[in-house]
Amino acid sequence: MNPLDHIELTGLRCFGRHGVFDFERENGQDFVVDLRLSVQTSRAAETDDIADTVHYGELAEKVVAIVGGEPVNLIETLAHRIATAVLEDERVIFVAVTVHKPQAPIPAQFADVSVTVHDGVPERLPGREGLPR
């Protein structure tokens, strides 16, 4: 089996209204999302056709819509929602999603708060087609 290739989209700044406190939902704040997708890029490399890979412009738009959508209390929930949406593309085998909340209401000086979740569909690995799930 060949090692998987990766597509990374990092530092995607999105506005959302997530948080436990009312003022976080009322005022909103910026969140930063990093994605690492495990994919096979050989087909896209052969054809040089964007239709044969994950279109990272469309991926960015999808993430911005999720972050800007229905508010949640926890960035853990937000990260899992993003991971689920990314995996809707059957070319994505595994995904790591990091959601940063740099303006989290913490009563101490800090550089960043983030949560990273990992999800995937191992059945999509090359050579696993037709194997029982």
Coordinates of C-alpha atoms in Angstrom, one line a residue:
M1 CA 0.0 0.0 0.0
N2 CA 1.3 3.5 -0.8
P3 CA 1.4 6.0 1.9
L4 CA -1.4 8.6 1.8
D5 CA -0.9 12.0 0.5
H6 CA -2.1 15.1 2.3
I7 CA -3.8 18.3 1.5
E8 CA -3.5 20.9 4.2
L9 CA -5.5 24.1 4.6
T10 CA -4.2 26.1 7.6
G11 CA -5.0 29.4 9.2
L12 CA -8.5 29.7 7.7
R13 CA -10.0 32.7 9.6
C14 CA -13.8 32.5 10.1
F15 CA -16.3 34.5 12.1
G16 CA -18.7 32.7 14.3
R17 CA -20.9 33.0 17.4
H18 CA -19.9 30.0 19.4
G19 CA -19.3 29.8 23.1
V20 CA -20.9 29.1 26.5
F21 CA -21.4 32.7 27.4
D22 CA -24.2 34.9 26.0
F23 CA -21.8 37.7 25.1
E24 CA -19.8 35.3 22.9
R25 CA -23.0 34.5 20.9
E26 CA -24.1 38.1 20.8
N27 CA -20.8 39.6 19.7
G28 CA -19.2 36.7 17.9
Q29 CA -15.5 36.3 17.3
D30 CA -12.9 35.0 14.9
F31 CA -12.0 31.3 14.9
V32 CA -9.1 29.8 13.0
V33 CA -9.4 26.4 11.4
D34 CA -6.6 24.1 10.3
L35 CA -7.3 21.0 8.2
R36 CA -5.2 18.0 7.2
L37 CA -6.8 15.7 4.7
S38 CA -5.4 12.2 3.9
V39 CA -6.2 11.5 0.3
Q40 CA -4.7 9.8 -2.8
T41 CA -3.5 12.5 -5.3
S42 CA -2.1 10.2 -8.0
R43 CA -5.2 10.4 -10.2
A44 CA -5.3 14.2 -10.0
A45 CA -1.5 14.3 -10.8
E46 CA -2.1 12.1 -13.9
T47 CA -5.0 14.1 -15.2
D48 CA -4.1 17.6 -14.0
D49 CA -7.8 18.0 -13.4
I50 CA -9.2 19.7 -10.3
A51 CA -12.3 17.4 -10.6
D52 CA -10.0 14.5 -9.5
T53 CA -9.0 16.0 -6.2
V54 CA -10.5 17.9 -3.3
H55 CA -11.1 21.5 -4.4
Y56 CA -9.6 23.4 -1.4
G57 CA -11.4 26.6 -2.4
E58 CA -14.8 24.8 -2.1
L59 CA -13.5 23.2 1.1
A60 CA -12.7 26.6 2.6
E61 CA -16.2 27.9 1.7
K62 CA -17.8 24.9 3.4
V63 CA -15.8 25.4 6.6
V64 CA -16.5 29.1 6.7
A65 CA -20.3 28.3 6.3
I66 CA -20.1 25.8 9.2
V67 CA -18.3 28.2 11.5
G68 CA -20.6 31.0 10.5
G69 CA -23.7 28.8 11.0
E70 CA -25.6 27.5 13.9
P71 CA -23.9 28.4 17.2
V72 CA -22.6 25.7 19.5
N73 CA -21.2 25.9 23.1
L74 CA -17.9 24.0 22.5
I75 CA -15.2 24.2 19.9
E76 CA -15.1 20.4 20.3
T77 CA -18.6 20.2 18.8
L78 CA -17.6 22.6 16.0
A79 CA -14.5 20.6 15.1
H80 CA -16.5 17.4 14.9
R81 CA -19.1 19.1 12.6
I82 CA -16.4 20.2 10.3
A83 CA -14.8 16.8 10.2
T84 CA -18.1 15.2 9.4
A85 CA -18.7 17.7 6.5
V86 CA -15.1 17.1 5.1
L87 CA -15.7 13.3 5.1
E88 CA -18.8 13.8 2.9
D89 CA -16.2 13.9 0.1
E90 CA -15.5 10.2 -0.6
R91 CA -12.0 11.0 -1.7
V92 CA -11.1 12.0 1.8
I93 CA -9.9 9.0 3.8
F94 CA -8.9 10.7 7.1
V95 CA -9.1 14.2 8.4
A96 CA -7.6 16.2 11.3
V97 CA -9.4 19.4 12.2
T98 CA -8.0 21.9 14.6
V99 CA -10.3 24.8 15.7
H100 CA -8.5 27.7 17.4
K101 CA -10.3 30.2 19.6
P102 CA -7.7 32.9 20.1
Q103 CA -10.1 35.3 21.9
A104 CA -11.5 32.7 24.3
P105 CA -12.7 34.4 27.5
I106 CA -10.0 33.1 29.8
P107 CA -9.0 35.2 32.8
A108 CA -5.3 34.8 32.1
Q109 CA -2.8 35.7 29.4
F110 CA -2.5 33.0 26.7
A111 CA -1.5 32.7 23.1
D112 CA -4.2 30.3 21.9
V113 CA -6.7 27.6 22.8
S114 CA -7.4 24.9 20.3
V115 CA -9.0 21.5 19.9
T116 CA -8.0 18.9 17.4
V117 CA -10.2 16.0 16.3
H118 CA -9.3 13.1 14.0
D119 CA -11.9 11.1 12.0
G120 CA -11.8 8.9 9.0
V121 CA -13.3 6.1 6.9
P122 CA -10.6 3.3 6.8
E123 CA -12.7 1.4 4.3
R124 CA -11.7 4.1 1.7
L125 CA -8.1 3.1 1.9
P126 CA -6.8 1.9 -1.4
G127 CA -7.0 -1.9 -1.7
R128 CA -9.9 -2.1 0.8
E129 CA -12.6 -1.8 -1.8
G130 CA -15.1 -4.6 -1.4
L131 CA -13.9 -5.7 2.0
P132 CA -16.5 -6.1 4.8
R133 CA -16.8 -3.0 7.0

